[in-house]
PDB file of C-alpha atoms in Angstrom:
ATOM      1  CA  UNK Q 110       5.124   4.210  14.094  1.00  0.00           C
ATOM      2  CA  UNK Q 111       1.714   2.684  14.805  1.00  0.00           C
ATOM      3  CA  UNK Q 112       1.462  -0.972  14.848  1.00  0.00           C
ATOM      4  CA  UNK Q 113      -1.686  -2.667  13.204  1.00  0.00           C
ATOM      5  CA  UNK Q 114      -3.392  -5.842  14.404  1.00  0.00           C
ATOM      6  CA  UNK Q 115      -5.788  -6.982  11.710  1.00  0.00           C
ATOM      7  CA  UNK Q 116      -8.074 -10.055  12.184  1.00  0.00           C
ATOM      8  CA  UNK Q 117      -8.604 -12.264  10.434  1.00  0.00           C
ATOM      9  CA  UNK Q 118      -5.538 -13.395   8.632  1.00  0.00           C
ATOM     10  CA  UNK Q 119      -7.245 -15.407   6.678  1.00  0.00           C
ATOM     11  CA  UNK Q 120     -10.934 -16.928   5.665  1.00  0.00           C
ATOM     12  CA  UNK Q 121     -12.502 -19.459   3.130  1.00  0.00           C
ATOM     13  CA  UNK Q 122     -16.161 -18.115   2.738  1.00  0.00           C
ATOM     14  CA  UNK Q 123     -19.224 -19.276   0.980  1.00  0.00           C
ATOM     15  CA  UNK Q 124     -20.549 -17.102  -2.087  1.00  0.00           C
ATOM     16  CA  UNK Q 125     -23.633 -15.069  -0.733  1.00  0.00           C
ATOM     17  CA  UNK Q 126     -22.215 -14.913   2.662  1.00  0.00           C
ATOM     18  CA  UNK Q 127     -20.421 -11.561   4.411  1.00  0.00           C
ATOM     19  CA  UNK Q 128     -17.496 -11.048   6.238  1.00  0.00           C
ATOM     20  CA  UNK Q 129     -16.229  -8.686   8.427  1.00  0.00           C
ATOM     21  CA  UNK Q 130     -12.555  -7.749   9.072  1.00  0.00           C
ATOM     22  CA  UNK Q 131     -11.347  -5.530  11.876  1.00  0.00           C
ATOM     23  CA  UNK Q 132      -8.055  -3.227  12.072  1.00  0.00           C
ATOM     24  CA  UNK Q 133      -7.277  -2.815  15.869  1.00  0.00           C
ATOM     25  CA  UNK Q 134      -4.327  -0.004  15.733  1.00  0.00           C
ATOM     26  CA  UNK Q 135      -1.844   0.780  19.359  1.00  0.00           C
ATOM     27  CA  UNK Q 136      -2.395   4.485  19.062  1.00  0.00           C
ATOM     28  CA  UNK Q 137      -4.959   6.808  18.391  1.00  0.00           C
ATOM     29  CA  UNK Q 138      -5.064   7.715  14.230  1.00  0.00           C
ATOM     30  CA  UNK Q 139      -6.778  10.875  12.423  1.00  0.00           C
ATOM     31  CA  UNK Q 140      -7.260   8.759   8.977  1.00  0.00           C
ATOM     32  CA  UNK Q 141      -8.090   5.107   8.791  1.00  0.00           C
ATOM     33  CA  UNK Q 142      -7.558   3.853   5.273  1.00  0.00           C
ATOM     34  CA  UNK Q 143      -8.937   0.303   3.742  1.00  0.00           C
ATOM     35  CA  UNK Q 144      -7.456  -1.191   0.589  1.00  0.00           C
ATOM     36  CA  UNK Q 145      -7.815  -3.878  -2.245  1.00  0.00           C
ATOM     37  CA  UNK Q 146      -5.440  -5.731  -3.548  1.00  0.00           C
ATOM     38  CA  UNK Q 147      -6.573  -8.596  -5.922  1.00  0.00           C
ATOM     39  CA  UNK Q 148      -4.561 -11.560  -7.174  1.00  0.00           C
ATOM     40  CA  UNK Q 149      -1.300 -10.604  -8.925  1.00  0.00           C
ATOM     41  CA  UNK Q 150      -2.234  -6.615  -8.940  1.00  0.00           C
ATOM     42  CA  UNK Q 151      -1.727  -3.472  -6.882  1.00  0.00           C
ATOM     43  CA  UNK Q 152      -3.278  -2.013  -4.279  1.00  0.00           C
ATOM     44  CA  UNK Q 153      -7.020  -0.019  -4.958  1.00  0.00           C
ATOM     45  CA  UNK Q 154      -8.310   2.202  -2.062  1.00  0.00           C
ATOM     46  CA  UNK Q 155     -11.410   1.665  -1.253  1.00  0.00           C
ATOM     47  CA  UNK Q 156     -12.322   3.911   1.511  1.00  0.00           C
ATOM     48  CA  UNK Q 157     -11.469   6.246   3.952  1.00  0.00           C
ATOM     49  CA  UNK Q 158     -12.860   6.165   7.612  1.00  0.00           C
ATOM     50  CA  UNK Q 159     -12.711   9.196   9.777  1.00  0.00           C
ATOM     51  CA  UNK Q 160     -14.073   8.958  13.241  1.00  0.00           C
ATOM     52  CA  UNK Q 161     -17.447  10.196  13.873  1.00  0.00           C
ATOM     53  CA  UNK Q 162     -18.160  10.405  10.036  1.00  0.00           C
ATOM     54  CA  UNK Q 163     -19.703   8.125   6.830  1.00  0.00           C
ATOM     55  CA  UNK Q 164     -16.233   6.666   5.383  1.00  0.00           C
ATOM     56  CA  UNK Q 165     -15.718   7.993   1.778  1.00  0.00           C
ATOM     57  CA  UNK Q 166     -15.916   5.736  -0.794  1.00  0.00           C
ATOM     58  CA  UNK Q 167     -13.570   5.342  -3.971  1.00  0.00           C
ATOM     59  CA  UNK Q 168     -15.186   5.171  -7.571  1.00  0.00           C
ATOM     60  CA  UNK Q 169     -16.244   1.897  -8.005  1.00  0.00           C
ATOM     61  CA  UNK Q 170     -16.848   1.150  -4.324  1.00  0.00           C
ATOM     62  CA  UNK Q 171     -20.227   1.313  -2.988  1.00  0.00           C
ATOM     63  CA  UNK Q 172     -21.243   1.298   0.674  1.00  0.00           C
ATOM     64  CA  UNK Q 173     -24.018  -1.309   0.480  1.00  0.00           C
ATOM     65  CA  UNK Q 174     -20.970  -3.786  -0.521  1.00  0.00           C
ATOM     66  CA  UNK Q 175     -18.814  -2.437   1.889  1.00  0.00           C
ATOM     67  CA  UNK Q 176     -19.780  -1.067   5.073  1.00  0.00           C
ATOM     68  CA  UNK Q 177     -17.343   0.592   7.437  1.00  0.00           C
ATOM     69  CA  UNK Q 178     -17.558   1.341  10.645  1.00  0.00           C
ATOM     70  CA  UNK Q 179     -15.053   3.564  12.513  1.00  0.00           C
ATOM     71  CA  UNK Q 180     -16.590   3.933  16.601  1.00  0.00           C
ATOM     72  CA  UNK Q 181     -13.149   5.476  18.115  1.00  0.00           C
ATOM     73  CA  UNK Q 182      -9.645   6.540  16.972  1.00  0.00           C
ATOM     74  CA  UNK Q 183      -8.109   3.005  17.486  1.00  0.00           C
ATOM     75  CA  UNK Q 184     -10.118   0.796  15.571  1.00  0.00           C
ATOM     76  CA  UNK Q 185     -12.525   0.027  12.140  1.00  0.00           C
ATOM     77  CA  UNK Q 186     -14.191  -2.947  10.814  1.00  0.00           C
ATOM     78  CA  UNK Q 187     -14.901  -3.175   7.041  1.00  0.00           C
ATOM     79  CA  UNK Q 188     -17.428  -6.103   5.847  1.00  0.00           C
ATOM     80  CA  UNK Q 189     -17.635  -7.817   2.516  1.00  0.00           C
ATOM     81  CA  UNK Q 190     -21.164  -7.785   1.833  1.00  0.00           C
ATOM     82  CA  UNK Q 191     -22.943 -10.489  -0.252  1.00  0.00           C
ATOM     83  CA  UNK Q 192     -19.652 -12.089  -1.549  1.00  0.00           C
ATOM     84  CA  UNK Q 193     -19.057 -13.337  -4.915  1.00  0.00           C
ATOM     85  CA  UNK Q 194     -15.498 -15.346  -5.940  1.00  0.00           C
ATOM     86  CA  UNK Q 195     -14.526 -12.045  -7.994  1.00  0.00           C
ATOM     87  CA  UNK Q 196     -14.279 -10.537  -3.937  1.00  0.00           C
ATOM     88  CA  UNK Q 197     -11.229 -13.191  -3.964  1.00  0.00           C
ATOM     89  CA  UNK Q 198      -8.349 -10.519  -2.679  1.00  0.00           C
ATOM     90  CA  UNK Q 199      -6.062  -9.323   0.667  1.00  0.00           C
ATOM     91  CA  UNK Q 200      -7.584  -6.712   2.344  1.00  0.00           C
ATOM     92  CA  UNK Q 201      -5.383  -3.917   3.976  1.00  0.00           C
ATOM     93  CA  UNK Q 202      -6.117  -1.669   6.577  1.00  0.00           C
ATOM     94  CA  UNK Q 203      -3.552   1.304   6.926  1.00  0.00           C
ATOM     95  CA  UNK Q 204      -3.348   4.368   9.334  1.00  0.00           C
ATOM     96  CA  UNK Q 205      -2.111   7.948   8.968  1.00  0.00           C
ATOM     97  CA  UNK Q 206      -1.050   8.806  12.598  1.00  0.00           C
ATOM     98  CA  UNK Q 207      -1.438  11.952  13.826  1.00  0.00           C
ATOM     99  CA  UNK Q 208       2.030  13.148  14.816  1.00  0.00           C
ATOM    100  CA  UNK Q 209       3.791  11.711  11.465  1.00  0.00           C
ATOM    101  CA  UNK Q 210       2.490  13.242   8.139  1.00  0.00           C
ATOM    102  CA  UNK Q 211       2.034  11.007   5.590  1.00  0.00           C
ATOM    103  CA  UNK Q 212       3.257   8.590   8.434  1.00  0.00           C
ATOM    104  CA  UNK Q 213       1.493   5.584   6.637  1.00  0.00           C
ATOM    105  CA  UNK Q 214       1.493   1.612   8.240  1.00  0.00           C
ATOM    106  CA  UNK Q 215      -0.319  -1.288   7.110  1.00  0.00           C
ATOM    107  CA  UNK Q 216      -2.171  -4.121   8.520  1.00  0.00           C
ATOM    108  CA  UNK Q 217      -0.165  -7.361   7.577  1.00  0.00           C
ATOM    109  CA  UNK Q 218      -3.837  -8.290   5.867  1.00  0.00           C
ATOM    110  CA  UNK Q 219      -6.965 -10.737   5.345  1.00  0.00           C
ATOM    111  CA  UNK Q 220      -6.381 -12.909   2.601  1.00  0.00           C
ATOM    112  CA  UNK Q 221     -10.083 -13.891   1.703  1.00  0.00           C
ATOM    113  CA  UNK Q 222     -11.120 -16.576  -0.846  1.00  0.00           C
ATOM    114  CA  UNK Q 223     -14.505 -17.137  -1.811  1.00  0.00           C
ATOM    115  CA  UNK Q 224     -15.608 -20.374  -2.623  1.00  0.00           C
TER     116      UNK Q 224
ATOM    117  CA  UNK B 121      -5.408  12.728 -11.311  1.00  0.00           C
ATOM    118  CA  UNK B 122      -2.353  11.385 -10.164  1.00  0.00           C
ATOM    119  CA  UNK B 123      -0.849   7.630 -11.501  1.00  0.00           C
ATOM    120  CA  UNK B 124       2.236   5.592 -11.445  1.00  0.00           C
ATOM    121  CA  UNK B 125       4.217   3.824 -13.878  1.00  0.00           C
ATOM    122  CA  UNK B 126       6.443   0.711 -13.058  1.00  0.00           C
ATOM    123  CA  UNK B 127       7.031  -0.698 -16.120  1.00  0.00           C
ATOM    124  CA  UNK B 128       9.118  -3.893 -15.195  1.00  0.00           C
ATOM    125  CA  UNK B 129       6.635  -6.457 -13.920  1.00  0.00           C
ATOM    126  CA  UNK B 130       9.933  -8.758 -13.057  1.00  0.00           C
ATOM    127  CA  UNK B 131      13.100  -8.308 -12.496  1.00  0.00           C
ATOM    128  CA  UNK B 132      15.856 -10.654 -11.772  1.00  0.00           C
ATOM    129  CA  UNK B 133      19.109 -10.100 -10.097  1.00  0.00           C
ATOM    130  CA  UNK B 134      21.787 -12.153  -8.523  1.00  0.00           C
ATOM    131  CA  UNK B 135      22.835 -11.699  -5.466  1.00  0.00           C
ATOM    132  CA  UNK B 136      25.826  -9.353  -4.903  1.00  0.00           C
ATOM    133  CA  UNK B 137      24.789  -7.275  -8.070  1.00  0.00           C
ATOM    134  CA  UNK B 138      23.179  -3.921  -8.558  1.00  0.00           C
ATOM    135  CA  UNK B 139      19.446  -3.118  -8.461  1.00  0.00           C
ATOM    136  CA  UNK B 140      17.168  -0.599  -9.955  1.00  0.00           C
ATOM    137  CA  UNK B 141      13.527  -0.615  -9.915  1.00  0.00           C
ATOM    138  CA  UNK B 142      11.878   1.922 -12.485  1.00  0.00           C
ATOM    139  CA  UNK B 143       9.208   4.347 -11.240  1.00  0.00           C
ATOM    140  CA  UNK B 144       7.241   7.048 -12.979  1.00  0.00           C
ATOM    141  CA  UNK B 145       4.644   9.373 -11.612  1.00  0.00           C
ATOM    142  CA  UNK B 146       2.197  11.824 -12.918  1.00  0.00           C
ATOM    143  CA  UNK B 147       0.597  14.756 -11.174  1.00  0.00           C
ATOM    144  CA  UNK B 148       0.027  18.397 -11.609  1.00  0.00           C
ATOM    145  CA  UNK B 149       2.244  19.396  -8.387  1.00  0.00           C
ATOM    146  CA  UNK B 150       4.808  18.806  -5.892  1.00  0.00           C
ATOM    147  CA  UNK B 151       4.654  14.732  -5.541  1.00  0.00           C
ATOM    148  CA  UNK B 152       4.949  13.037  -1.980  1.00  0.00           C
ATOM    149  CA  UNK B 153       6.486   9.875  -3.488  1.00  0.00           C
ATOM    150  CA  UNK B 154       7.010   6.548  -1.371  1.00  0.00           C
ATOM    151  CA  UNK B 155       8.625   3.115  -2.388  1.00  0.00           C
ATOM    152  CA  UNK B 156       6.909   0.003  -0.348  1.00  0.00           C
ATOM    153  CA  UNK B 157       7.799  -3.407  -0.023  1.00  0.00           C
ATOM    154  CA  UNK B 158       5.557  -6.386   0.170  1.00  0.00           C
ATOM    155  CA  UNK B 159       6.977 -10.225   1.415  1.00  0.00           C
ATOM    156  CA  UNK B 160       4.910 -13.284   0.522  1.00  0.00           C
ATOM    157  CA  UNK B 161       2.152 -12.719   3.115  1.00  0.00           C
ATOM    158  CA  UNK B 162       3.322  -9.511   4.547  1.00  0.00           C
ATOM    159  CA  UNK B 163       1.931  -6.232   4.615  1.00  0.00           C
ATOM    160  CA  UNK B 164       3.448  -3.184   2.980  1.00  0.00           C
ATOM    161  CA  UNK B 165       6.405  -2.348   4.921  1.00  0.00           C
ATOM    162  CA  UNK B 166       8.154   1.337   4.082  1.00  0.00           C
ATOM    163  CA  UNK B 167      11.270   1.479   2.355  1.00  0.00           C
ATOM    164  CA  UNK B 168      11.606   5.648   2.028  1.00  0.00           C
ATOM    165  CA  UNK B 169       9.911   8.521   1.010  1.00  0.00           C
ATOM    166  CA  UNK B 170      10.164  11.880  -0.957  1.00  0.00           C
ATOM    167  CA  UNK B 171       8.295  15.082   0.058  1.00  0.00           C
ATOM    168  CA  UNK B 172      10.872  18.025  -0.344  1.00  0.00           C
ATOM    169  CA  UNK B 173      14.434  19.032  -0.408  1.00  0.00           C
ATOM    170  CA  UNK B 174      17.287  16.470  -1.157  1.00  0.00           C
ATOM    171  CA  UNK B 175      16.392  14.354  -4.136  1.00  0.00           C
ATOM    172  CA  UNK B 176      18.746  11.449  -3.330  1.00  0.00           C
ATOM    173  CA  UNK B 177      16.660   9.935  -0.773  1.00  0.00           C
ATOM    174  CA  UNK B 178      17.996   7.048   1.800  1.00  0.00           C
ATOM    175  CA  UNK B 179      15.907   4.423   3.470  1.00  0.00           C
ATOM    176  CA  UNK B 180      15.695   1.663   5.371  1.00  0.00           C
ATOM    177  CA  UNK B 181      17.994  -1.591   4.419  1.00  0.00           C
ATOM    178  CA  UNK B 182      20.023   0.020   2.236  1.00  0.00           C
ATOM    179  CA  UNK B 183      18.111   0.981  -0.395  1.00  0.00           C
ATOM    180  CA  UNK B 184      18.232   4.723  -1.464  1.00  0.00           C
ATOM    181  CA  UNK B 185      15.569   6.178  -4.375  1.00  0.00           C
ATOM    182  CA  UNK B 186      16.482   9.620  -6.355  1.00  0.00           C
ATOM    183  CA  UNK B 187      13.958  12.132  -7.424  1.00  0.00           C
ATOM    184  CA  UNK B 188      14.170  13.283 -11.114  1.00  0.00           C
ATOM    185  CA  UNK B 189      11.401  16.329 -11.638  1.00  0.00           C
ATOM    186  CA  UNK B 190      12.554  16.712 -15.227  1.00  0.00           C
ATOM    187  CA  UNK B 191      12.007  12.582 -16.061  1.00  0.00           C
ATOM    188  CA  UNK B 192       8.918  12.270 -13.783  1.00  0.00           C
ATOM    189  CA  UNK B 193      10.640   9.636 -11.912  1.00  0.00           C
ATOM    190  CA  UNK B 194      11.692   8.275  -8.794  1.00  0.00           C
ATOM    191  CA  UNK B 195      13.702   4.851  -9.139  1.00  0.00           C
ATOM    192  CA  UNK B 196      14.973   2.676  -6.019  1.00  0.00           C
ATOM    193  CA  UNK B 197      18.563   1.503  -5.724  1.00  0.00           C
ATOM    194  CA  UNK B 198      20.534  -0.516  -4.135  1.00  0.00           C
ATOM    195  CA  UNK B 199      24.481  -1.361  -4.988  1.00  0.00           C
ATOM    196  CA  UNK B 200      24.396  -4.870  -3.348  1.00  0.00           C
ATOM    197  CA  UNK B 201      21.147  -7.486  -3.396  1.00  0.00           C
ATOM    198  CA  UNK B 202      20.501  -9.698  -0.935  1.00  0.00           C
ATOM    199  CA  UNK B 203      18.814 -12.911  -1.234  1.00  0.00           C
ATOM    200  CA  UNK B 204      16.457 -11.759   1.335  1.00  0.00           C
ATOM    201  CA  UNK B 205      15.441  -8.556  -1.002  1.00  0.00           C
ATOM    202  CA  UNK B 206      13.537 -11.354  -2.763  1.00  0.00           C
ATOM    203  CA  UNK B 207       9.858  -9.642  -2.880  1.00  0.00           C
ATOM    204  CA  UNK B 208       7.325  -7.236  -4.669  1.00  0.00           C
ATOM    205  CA  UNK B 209       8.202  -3.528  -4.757  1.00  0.00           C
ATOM    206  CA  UNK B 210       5.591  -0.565  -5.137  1.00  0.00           C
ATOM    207  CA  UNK B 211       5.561   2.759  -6.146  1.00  0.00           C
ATOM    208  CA  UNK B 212       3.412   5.195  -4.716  1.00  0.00           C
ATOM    209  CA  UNK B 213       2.486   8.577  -5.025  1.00  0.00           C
ATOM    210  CA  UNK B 214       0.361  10.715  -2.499  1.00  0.00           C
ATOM    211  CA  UNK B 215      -2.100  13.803  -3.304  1.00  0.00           C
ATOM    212  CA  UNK B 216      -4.096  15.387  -1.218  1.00  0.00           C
ATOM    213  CA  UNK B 217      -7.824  15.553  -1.534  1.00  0.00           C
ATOM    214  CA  UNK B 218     -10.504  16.516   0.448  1.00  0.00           C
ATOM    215  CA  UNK B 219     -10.546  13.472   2.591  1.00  0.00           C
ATOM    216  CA  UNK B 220      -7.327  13.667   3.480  1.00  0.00           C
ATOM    217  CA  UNK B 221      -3.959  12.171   1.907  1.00  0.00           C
ATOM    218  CA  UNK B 222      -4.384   9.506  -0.521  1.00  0.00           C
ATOM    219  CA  UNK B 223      -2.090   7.383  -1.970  1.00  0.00           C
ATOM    220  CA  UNK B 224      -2.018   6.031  -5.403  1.00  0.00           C
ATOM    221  CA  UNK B 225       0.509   2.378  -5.942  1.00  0.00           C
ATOM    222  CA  UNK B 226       1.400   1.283  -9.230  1.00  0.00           C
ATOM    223  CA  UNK B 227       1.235  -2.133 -10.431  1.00  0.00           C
ATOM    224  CA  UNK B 228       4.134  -3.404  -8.496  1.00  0.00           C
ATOM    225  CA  UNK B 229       7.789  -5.229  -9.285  1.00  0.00           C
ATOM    226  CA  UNK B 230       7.958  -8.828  -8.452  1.00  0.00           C
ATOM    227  CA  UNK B 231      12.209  -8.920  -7.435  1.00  0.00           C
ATOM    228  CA  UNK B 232      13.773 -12.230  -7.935  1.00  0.00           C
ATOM    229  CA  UNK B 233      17.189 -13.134  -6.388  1.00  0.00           C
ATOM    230  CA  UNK B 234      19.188 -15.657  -7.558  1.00  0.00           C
ATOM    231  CA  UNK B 235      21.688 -17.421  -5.398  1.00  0.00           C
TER     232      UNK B 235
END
């Protein structure tokens, strides 16, 4: 299965400020998939990025608050726009690879605390 | 749309005993269903899945899941917990939309082991 390096682990941020968290993955992936999970709760899709397309956004999401970028098959970045301390949550990244249906992996994740 | 059920928030076990974790899904068709497990500042790591075919389904570390159409359920098992089981279990279910596969978790189990 794919393996998923996601940076950063971890950040402290100030309100107002943005941050941007990249998913690195070791093989190439049709669907790259970026998800919520706030404190003591499950896990809320926010997006999906295809390659050489807008990522689609969940209800509730909005692209202005989170950008995506997806350049190539291996990698995506997703920023935190404008933070608030209700953004306070880990932040997956997760992969469909090509050859494995419904083959999905996750990003070990950026635990982000706004301050 | 689709949802999931887990309706034990905790559970607590001691080693050496039994374990079953209660999932329940809705959706209008043929469910791809998934069981995940999450260690303290881990990522989701699969335990098994369900798409078709047998409905006793085995996965990794022992733990085996069985797929009940009639009860709109798939529960995990395992005869014998370790200590190191010790961590939150979700329930997922996967549709498939126009953007791809998507995966909906429930709330999640928080499994405590005692010693």
């Amino acid at each position: 299965s794919a393996v998923i390096s996601q940076k950063p682990s971890r950040d402290i941020c100030q309100r107002g400020t943005s941050l941007t968290i990249q998913c690195q993955v070791d093989s190439q992936v049709t669907m790259m998939f970026w998800y919520r999970q706030q404190p003591g709760q499950s896990l809320t899709l926010i997006a999906t990025a295809n390659q050489g397309s807008e990522a689609t956004y969940e209800s509730g999401f909005v692209i202005d608050k989170f950008p995506i970028s997806r350049p190539n098959l291996t990698f995506s970045t997703l920023t935190v726009s404008n933070m608030s301390p209700e953004d306070s949550s880990i932040y997956l990244c997760s992969v469909e690879a090509i050859d494995s249906f419904y083959g999905y992996t996750f990003g070990s994740g950026t635990r982000l605390t706004v301050v | 749309a689709q949802s999931v059920t887990q309706p034990d928030i905790h559970i607590t076990v001691s080693e050496g005993a039994s374990l079953e974790l209660r999932c329940n899904y809705s959706y209008g068709a043929t469910p791809y269903l998934f069981w995940y497990v999450q260690s303290p500042g881990q990522g989701l790591q699969l335990l098994l899945k369900y798409f078709s075919g047998d409905t006793l389904v085995q996965g990794i570390k022992g733990f085996e899941a069985e797929f009940k159409r009639s009860q709109s359920s798939f529960n995990l098992r395992k005869p014998s917990v370790h200590w190191s089981d010790a961590a939150e279990y979700f329930c997922a279910v996967g549709a498939r939309t126009g953007g791809g596969n998507k995966l909906t978790f429930g709330t999640g189990t928080q499994l405590k082991v005692e010693l």
